[in-house]
Coordinates of C-alpha atoms and ligand atoms in Angstrom, one line a residue:
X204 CA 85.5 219.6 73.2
X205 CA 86.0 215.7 73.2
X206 CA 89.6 214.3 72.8
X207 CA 89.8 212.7 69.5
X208 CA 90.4 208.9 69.3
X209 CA 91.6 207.1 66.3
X210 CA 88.7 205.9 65.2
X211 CA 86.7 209.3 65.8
X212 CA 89.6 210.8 63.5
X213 CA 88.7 208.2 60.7
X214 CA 85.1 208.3 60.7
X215 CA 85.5 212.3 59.7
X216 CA 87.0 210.6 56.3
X217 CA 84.5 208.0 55.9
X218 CA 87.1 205.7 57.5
X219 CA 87.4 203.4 60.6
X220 CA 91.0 202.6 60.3
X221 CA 93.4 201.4 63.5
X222 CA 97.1 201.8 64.0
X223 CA 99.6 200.7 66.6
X224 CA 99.9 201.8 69.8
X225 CA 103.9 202.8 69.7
X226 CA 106.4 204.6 67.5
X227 CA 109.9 203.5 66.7
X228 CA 112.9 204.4 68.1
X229 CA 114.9 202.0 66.1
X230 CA 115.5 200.4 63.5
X231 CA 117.4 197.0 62.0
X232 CA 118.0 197.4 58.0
X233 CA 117.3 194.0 56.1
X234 CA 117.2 193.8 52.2
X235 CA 116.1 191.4 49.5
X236 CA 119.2 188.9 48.1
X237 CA 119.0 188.7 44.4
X238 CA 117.5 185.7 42.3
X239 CA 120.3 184.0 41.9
X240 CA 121.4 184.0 45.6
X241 CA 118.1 183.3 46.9
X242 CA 118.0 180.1 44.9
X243 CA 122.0 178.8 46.1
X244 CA 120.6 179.5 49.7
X245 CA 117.6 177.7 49.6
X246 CA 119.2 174.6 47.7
X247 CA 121.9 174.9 50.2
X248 CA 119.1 174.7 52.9
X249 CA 117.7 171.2 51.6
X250 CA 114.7 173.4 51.0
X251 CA 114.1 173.5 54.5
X252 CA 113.2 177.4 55.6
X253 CA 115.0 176.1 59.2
X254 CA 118.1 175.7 57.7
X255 CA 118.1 179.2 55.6
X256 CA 120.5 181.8 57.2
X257 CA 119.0 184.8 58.9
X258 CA 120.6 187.2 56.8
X259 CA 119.3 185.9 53.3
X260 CA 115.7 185.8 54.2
X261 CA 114.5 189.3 53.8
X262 CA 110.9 189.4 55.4
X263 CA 110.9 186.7 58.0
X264 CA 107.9 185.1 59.0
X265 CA 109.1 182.3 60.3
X266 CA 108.1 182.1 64.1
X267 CA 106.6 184.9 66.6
X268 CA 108.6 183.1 69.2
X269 CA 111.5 185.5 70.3
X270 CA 111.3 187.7 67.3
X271 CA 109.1 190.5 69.0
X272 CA 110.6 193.9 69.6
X273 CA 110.9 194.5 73.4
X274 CA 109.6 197.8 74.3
X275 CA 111.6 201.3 75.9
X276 CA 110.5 199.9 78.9
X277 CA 111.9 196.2 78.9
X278 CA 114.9 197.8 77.5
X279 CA 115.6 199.6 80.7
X280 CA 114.5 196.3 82.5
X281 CA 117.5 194.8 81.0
X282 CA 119.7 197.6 83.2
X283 CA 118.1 196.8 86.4
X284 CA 119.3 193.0 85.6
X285 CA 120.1 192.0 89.2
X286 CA 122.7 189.0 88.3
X287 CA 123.0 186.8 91.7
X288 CA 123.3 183.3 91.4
X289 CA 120.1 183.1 94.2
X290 CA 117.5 185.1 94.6
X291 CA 117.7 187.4 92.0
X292 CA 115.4 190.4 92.4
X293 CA 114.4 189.8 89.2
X294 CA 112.8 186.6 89.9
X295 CA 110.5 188.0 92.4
X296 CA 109.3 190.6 90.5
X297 CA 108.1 187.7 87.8
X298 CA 107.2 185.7 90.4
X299 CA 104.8 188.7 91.3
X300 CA 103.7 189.3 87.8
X301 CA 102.7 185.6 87.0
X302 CA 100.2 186.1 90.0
X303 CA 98.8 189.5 89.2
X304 CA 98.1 188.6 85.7
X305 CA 97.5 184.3 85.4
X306 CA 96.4 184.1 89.0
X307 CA 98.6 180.7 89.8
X308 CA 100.3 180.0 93.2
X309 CA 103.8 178.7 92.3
X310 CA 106.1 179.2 89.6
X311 CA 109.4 177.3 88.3
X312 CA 111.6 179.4 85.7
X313 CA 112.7 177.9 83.0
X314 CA 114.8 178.5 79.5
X315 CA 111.6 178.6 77.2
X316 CA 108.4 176.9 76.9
X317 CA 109.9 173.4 76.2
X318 CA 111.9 173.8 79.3
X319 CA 108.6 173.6 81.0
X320 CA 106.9 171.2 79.3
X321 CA 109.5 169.1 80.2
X322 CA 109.0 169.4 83.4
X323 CA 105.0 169.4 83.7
X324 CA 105.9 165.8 82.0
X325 CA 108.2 164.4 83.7
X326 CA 106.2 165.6 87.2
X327 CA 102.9 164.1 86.1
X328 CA 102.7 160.9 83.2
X329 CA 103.8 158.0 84.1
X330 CA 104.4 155.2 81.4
X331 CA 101.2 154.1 79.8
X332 CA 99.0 156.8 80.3
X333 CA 96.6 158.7 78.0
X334 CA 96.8 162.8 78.1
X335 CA 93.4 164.1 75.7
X336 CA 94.3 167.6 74.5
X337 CA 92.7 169.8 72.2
X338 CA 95.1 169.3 69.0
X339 CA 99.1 168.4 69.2
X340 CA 101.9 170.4 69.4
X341 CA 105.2 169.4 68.2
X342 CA 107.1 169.9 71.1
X343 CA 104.3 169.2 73.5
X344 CA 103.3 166.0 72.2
X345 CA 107.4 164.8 71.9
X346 CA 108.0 165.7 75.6
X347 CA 104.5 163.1 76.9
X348 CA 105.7 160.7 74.7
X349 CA 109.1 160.7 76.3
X350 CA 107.6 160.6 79.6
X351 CA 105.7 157.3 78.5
X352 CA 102.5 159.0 77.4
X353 CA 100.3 158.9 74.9
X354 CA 98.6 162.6 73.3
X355 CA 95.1 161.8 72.0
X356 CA 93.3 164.8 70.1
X357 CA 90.4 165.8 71.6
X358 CA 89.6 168.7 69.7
X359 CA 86.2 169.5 68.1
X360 CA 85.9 168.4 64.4
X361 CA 85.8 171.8 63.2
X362 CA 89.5 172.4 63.9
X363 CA 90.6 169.8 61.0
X364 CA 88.6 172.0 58.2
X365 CA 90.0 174.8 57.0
X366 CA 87.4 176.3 55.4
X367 CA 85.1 175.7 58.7
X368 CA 84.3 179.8 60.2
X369 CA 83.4 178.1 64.1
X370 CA 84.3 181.1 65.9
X371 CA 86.3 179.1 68.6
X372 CA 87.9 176.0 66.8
X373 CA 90.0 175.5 69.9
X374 CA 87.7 174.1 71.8
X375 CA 87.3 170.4 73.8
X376 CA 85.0 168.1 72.4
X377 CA 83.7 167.1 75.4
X378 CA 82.2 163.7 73.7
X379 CA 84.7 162.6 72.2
X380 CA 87.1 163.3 75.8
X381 CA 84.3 161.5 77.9
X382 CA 84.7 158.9 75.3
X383 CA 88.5 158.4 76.5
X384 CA 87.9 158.6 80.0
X385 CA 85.3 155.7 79.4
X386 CA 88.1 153.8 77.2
X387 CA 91.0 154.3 79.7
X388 CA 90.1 155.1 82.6
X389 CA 90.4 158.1 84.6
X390 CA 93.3 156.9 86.7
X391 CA 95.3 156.7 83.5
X392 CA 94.9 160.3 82.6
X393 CA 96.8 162.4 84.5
X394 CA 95.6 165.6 82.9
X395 CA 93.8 167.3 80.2
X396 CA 96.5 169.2 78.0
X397 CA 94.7 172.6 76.6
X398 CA 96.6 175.4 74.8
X399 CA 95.3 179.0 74.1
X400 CA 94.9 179.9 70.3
X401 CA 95.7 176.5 69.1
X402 CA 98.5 177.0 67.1
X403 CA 98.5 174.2 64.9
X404 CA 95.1 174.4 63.8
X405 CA 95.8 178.1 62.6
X406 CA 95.6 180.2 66.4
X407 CA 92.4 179.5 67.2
X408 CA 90.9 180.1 70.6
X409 CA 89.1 178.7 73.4
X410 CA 85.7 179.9 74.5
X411 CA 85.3 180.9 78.4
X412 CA 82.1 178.3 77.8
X413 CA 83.8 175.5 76.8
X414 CA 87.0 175.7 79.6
X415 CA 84.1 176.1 82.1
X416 CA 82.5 172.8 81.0
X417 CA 85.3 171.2 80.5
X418 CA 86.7 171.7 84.5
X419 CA 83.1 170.5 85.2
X420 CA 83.4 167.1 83.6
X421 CA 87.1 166.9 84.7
X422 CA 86.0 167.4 88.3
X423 CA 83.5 164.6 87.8
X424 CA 86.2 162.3 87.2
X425 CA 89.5 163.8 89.6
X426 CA 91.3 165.0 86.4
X427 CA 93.5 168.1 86.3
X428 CA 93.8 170.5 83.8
X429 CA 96.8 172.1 82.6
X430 CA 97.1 174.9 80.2
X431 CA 99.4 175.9 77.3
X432 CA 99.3 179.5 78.3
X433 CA 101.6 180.2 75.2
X434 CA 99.6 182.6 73.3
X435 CA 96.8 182.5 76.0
X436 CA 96.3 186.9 76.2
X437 CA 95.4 186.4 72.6
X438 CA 92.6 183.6 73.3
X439 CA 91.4 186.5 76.2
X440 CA 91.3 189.3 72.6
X441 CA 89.0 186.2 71.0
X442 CA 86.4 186.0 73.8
X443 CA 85.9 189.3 74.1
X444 CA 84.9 190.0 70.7
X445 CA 83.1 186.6 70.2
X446 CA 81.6 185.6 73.2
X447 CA 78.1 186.7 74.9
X448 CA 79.4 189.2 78.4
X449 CA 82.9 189.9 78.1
X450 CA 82.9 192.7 75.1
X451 CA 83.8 195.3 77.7
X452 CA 85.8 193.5 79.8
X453 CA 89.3 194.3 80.1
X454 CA 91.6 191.3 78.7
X455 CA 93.6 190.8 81.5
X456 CA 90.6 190.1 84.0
X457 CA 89.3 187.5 80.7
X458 CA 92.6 186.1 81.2
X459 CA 92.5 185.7 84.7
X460 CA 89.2 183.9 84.7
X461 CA 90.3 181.3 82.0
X462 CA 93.2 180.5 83.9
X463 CA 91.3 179.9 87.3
X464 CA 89.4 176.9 85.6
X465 CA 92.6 175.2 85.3
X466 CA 95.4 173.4 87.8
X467 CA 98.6 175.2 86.3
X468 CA 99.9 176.8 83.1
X469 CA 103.6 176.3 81.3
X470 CA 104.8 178.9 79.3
X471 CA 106.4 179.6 76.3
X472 CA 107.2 183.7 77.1
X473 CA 108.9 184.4 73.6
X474 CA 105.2 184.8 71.8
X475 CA 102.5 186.9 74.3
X476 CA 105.1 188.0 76.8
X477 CA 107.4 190.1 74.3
X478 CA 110.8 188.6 75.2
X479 CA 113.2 187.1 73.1
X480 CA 113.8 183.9 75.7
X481 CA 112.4 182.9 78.3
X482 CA 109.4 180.6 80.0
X483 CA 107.7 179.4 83.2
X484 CA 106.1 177.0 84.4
X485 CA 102.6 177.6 87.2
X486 CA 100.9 175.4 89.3
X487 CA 98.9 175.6 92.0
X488 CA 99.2 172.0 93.8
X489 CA 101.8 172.1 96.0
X490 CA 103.1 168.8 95.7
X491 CA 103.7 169.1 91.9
X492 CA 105.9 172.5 92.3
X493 CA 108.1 170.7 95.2
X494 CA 108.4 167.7 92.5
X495 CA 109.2 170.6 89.4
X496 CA 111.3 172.7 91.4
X497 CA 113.4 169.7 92.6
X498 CA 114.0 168.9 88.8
X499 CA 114.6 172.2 87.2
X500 CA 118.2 172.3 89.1
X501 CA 118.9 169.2 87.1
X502 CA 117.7 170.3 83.7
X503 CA 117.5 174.3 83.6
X504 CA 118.9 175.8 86.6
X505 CA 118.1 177.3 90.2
X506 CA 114.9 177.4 90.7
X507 CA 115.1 181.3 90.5
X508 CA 116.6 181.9 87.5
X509 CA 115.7 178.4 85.4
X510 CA 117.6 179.3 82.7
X511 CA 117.1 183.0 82.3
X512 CA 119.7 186.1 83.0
X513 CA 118.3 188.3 85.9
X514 CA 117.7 191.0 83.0
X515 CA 115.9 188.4 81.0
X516 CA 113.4 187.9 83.9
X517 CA 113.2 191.5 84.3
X518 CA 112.8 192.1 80.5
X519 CA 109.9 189.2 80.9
X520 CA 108.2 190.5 84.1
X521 CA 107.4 193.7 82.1
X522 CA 106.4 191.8 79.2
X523 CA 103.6 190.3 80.8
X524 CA 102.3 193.4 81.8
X525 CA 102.4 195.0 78.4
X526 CA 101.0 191.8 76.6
X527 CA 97.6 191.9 77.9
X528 CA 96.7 195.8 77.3
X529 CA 93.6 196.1 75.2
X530 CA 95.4 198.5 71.8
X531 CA 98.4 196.1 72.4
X532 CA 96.0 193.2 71.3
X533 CA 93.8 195.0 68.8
X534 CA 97.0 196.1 66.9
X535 CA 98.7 192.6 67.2
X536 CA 95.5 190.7 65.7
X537 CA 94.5 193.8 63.5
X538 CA 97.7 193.5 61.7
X539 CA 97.1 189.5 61.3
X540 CA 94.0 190.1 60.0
X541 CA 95.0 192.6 58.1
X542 CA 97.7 190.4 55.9
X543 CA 94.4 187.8 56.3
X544 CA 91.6 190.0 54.6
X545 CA 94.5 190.7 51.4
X546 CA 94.9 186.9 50.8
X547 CA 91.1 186.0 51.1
X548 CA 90.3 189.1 48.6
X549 CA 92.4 187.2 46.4
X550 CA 91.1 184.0 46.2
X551 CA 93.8 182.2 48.2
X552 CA 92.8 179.3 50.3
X553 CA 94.0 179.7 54.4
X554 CA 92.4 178.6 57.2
X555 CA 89.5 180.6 58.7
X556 CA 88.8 182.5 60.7
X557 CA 91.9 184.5 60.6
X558 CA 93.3 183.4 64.1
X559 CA 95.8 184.9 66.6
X560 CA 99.6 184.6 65.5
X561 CA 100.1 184.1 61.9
X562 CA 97.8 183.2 58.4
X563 CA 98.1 179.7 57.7
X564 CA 97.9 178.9 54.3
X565 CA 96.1 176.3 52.6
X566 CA 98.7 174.1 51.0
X567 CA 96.6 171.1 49.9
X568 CA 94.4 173.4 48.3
X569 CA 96.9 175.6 46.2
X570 CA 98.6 172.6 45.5
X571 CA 95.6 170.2 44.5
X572 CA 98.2 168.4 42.1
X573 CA 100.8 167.7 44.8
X574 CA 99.9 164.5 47.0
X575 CA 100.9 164.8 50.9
X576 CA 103.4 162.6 50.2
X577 CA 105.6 164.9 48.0
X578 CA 105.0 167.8 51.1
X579 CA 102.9 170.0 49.6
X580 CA 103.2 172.6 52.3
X581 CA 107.4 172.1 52.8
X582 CA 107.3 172.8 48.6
X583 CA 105.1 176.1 49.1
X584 CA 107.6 177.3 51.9
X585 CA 110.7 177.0 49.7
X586 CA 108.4 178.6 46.6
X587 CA 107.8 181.7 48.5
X588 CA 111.3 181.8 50.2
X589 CA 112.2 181.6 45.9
X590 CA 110.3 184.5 45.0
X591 CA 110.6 187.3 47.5
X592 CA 113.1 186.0 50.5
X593 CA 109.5 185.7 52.6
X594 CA 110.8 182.8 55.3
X595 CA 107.3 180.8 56.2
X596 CA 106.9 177.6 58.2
X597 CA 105.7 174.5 57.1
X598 CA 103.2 172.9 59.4
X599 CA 101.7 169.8 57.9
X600 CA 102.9 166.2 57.3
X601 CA 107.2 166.9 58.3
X602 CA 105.8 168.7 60.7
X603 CA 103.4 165.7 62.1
X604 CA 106.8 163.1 62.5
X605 CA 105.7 160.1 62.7
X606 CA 103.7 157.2 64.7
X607 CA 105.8 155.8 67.2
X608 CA 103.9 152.6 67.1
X609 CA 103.7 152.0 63.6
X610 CA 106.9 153.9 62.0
X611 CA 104.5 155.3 59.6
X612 CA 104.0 159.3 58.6
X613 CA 101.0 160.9 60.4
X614 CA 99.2 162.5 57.5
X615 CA 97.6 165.8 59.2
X616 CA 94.2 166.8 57.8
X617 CA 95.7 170.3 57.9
X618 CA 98.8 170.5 55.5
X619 CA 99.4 174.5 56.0
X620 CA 101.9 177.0 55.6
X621 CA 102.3 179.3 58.0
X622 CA 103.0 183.0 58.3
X623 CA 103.5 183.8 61.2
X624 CA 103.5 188.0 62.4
X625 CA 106.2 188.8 64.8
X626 CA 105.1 191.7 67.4
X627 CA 105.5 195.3 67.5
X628 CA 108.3 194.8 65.0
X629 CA 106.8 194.7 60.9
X630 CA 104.6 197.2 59.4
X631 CA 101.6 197.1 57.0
X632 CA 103.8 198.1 53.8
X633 CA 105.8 194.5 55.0
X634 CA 101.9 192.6 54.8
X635 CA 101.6 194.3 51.5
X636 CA 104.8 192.9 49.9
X637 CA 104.3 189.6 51.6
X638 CA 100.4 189.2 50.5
X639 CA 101.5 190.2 46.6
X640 CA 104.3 187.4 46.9
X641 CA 102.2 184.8 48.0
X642 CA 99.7 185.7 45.1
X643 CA 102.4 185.4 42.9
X644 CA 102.8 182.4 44.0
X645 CA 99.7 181.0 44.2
X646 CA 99.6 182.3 40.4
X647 CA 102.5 180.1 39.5
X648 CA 100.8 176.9 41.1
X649 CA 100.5 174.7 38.6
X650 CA 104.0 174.9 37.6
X651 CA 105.1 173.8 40.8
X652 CA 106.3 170.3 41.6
X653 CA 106.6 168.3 45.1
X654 CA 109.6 166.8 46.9
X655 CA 111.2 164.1 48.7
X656 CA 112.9 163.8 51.6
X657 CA 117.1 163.2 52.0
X658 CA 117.5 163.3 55.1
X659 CA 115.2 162.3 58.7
X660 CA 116.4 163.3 62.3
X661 CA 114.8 161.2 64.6
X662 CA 113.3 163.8 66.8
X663 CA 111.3 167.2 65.6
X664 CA 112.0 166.2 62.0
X665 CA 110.8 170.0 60.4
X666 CA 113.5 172.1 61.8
X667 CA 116.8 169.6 60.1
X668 CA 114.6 167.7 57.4
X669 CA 116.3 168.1 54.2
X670 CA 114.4 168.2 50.4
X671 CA 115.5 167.5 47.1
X672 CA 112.9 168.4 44.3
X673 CA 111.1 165.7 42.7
Ligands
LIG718 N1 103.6 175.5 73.1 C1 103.3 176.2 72.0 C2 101.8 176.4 71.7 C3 104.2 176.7 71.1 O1 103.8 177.4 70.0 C4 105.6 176.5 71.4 C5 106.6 177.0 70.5 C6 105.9 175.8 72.6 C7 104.9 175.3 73.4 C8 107.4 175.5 72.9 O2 108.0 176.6 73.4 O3 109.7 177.2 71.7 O4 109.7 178.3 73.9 O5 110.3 175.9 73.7 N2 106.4 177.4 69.3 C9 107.3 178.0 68.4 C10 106.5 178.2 67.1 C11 108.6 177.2 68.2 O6 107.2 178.7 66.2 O7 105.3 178.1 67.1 P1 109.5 177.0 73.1

């Protein structure tokens, strides 16, 4: 007699479903503030979900970064945290676990992924130059500027339209990056910046096709390519299921592969890797580690413990190894999708296809009244937060800042809202309550009006903006 699988066990019923690969061992209560309370918070907030306290949200989808539940295993890590100054033991065991799994040379700890991108920044651009990349990211784009750069998107058209089904809207436009080298010169771009799952466009991955093309044309012209390796094991889930030759290959050697058609890799570990802080940057030049590690003693820390406990690195090491097994994956997209399929069986307007990390949805869309101006997406946030204590993101026109050169907002094609599923630690009755709020919602559109802004910081405006309502 054969073993029984899940899916073997469904079909008997007519059914194919999936279910995680774990069981919980323990749990952290939350519960749903009243009306009343929910409104005082989110006024008190400036309508800003950033600025809500923890313990009034009641389903919080805020981030995936550092809101995954660690595993039994990376629990124990935590016990074996080996807490010397230099040369933690810890440290080489990541050090050894970057290699296994991304295949780089060198690594540099550091606090999280903005410790990194520091870094990479600050090691490469010097004032003036141009870095292409395929779409911003807030913190990405913020730490080339400060190092005298200048981020020009890169990213195929596709990406900018919601509605568009491309199966791999993270790709390079390799036109319109050829057309930048022509413009600026190749001696002015000191790398191309690609990310995994492009988050701001709604996680959406890579092809193996399109990274391979894209080293060839860089090699052409002596440009390096560095990657946002963020959420990069969930790209590797994406090309196996969508691209011709990899369905039965194992994620980690997809992931592997990716990684060796680029020069390095920084890290934000709180989303793939499991941990609650943590990041690292990889390279492979040896020059550009010697300048990194020189500089993390000045911003992060030693250069073997950047920032990070011993038992964080430990906590992390094992992380990476759990992040890339096949039913991790298909149960971390499965329950994206999941929330995904609900909200499109409704009628709601997100961005397709259903991508990695979280549903993104369609603000300008449910909103057709609201102009991006009044922050369409920032009103849909605090609506939701209103109704059911659901804390989203808003990733559209706050979220954009604005042009250095000009002063003016940059007014993002994509004005989204995003849900974004932490790992391991929400169930499917959570994606229920969540998908019948935002319906409830989305009934109540019309209702709805925009907002103003009170308040600017200068830097990263989304997470301290505050709102009044219009
Ligand atoms: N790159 C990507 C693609 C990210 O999503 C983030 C963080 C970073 C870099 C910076 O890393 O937060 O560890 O300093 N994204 C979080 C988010 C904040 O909610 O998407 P960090």
């Amino acid at each position: 007699m054969t073993a029984s699988t899940p899916q073997t066990m469904g079909q008997q019923f007519g059914r194919r479903s999936w279910a995680e690969p774990w069981k919980i061992k323990m749990v952290e209560p939350i519960s749903l503030k009243s009306r009343a309370e929910r409104q005082q918070a989110i006024e008190e907030a400036g309508f800003n979900t950033f600025l809500l306290r923890s313990e009034d949200v009641y389903i919080d989808l805020l981030t995936d970064s550092g809101t995954s539940a660690m595993s039994d295993r990376q629990w124990a890590g935590l016990m074996l945290g080996d807490e010397a100054y230099a040369g933690s033991r810890n440290f080489y065991n990541l050090v050894e676990a970057i290699q296994t799994y991304y295949g780089y040379q060198y690594i540099v700890p550091t606090h999280q992924g903005r410790g990194a991108e520091h870094l990479i920044s600050q090691a490469l651009i010097k004032p003036g130059d141009t870095i292409p990349g395929n779409m911003y990211f807030t913190t990405t784009r913020l730490h080339q500027e400060l190092a005298g750069g200048t981020f020009v998107d890169v990213i195929i058209d596709e990406a900018h339209d919601p509605a568009s089904t491309h199966p791999f809207k993270g790709n390079v436009n390799l036109d319109k990056l050829a057309a930048v080298i022509k413009k600026v010169g190749a001696d002015k771009i000191p790398y191309v910046s690609l990310a995994g799952t492009v988050n701001m466009a709604g996680g959406q991955p890579v092809s193996m096709a399109n990274v391979r093309a894209l080293r060839n044309l860089c090699d052409r012209y002596g440009i390096k390519i560095y990657l946002d390796a963020t959420r990069m094991a969930e790209n590797a889930f994406f090309i196996r299921e969508r691209e011709e030759g990899y369905a039965d290959k194992p994620i980690a050697a997809i992931l592997k592969e990716f990684c060796g058609y680029t020069d390095g890799a920084w890290m934000s570990a709180k989303k793939d890797h499991l941990v609650n802080i943590g990041g690292w940057l990889a390279v492979n030049d040896p020059d550009v580690y010697d300048s990194a590690r020189n500089m993390v003693v000045i911003y992060e820390g030693l250069h073997t413990y950047g920032g990070m406990s011993g038992r964080d690195m430990e906590a992390l090491a094992i992380g990476i190894g759990e992040a890339v097994q096949d039913d991790h994956m298909a149960a971390r997209i499965g329950q994206v999708r999941y929330l995904g399929e609900l909200l499109v069986d409704w009628g709601i307007p997100i961005v397709q296809p259903v991508g990695g990390h979280a549903i993104f949805l369609d603000a300008k869309r449910i909103y057709e009244h609201i102009p991006q101006a009044e922050f369409p997406a920032q009103t849909l946030a605090a609506e939701l937060y209103l109704d059911s204590g659901i804390r989203a993101m808003e990733r559209g026109v706050v979220s954009a800042g604005r042009d250095p050169a000009t002063g003016d907002h940059r007014y993002p094609k994509l004005e989204l809202v995003r849900l974004t599923i932490p790992r391991r630690v929400y169930t499917q009755a959570h994606m229920d309550v969540t998908a019948e709020a935002v319906k409830a919602v989305y009934d109540n559109r019309l209702q709805t009006r925009g907002m103003k802004m009170v308040y600017e910081p200068k830097y990263l405006r989304f997470f301290q903006a505050r709102f009044a309502r219009l």
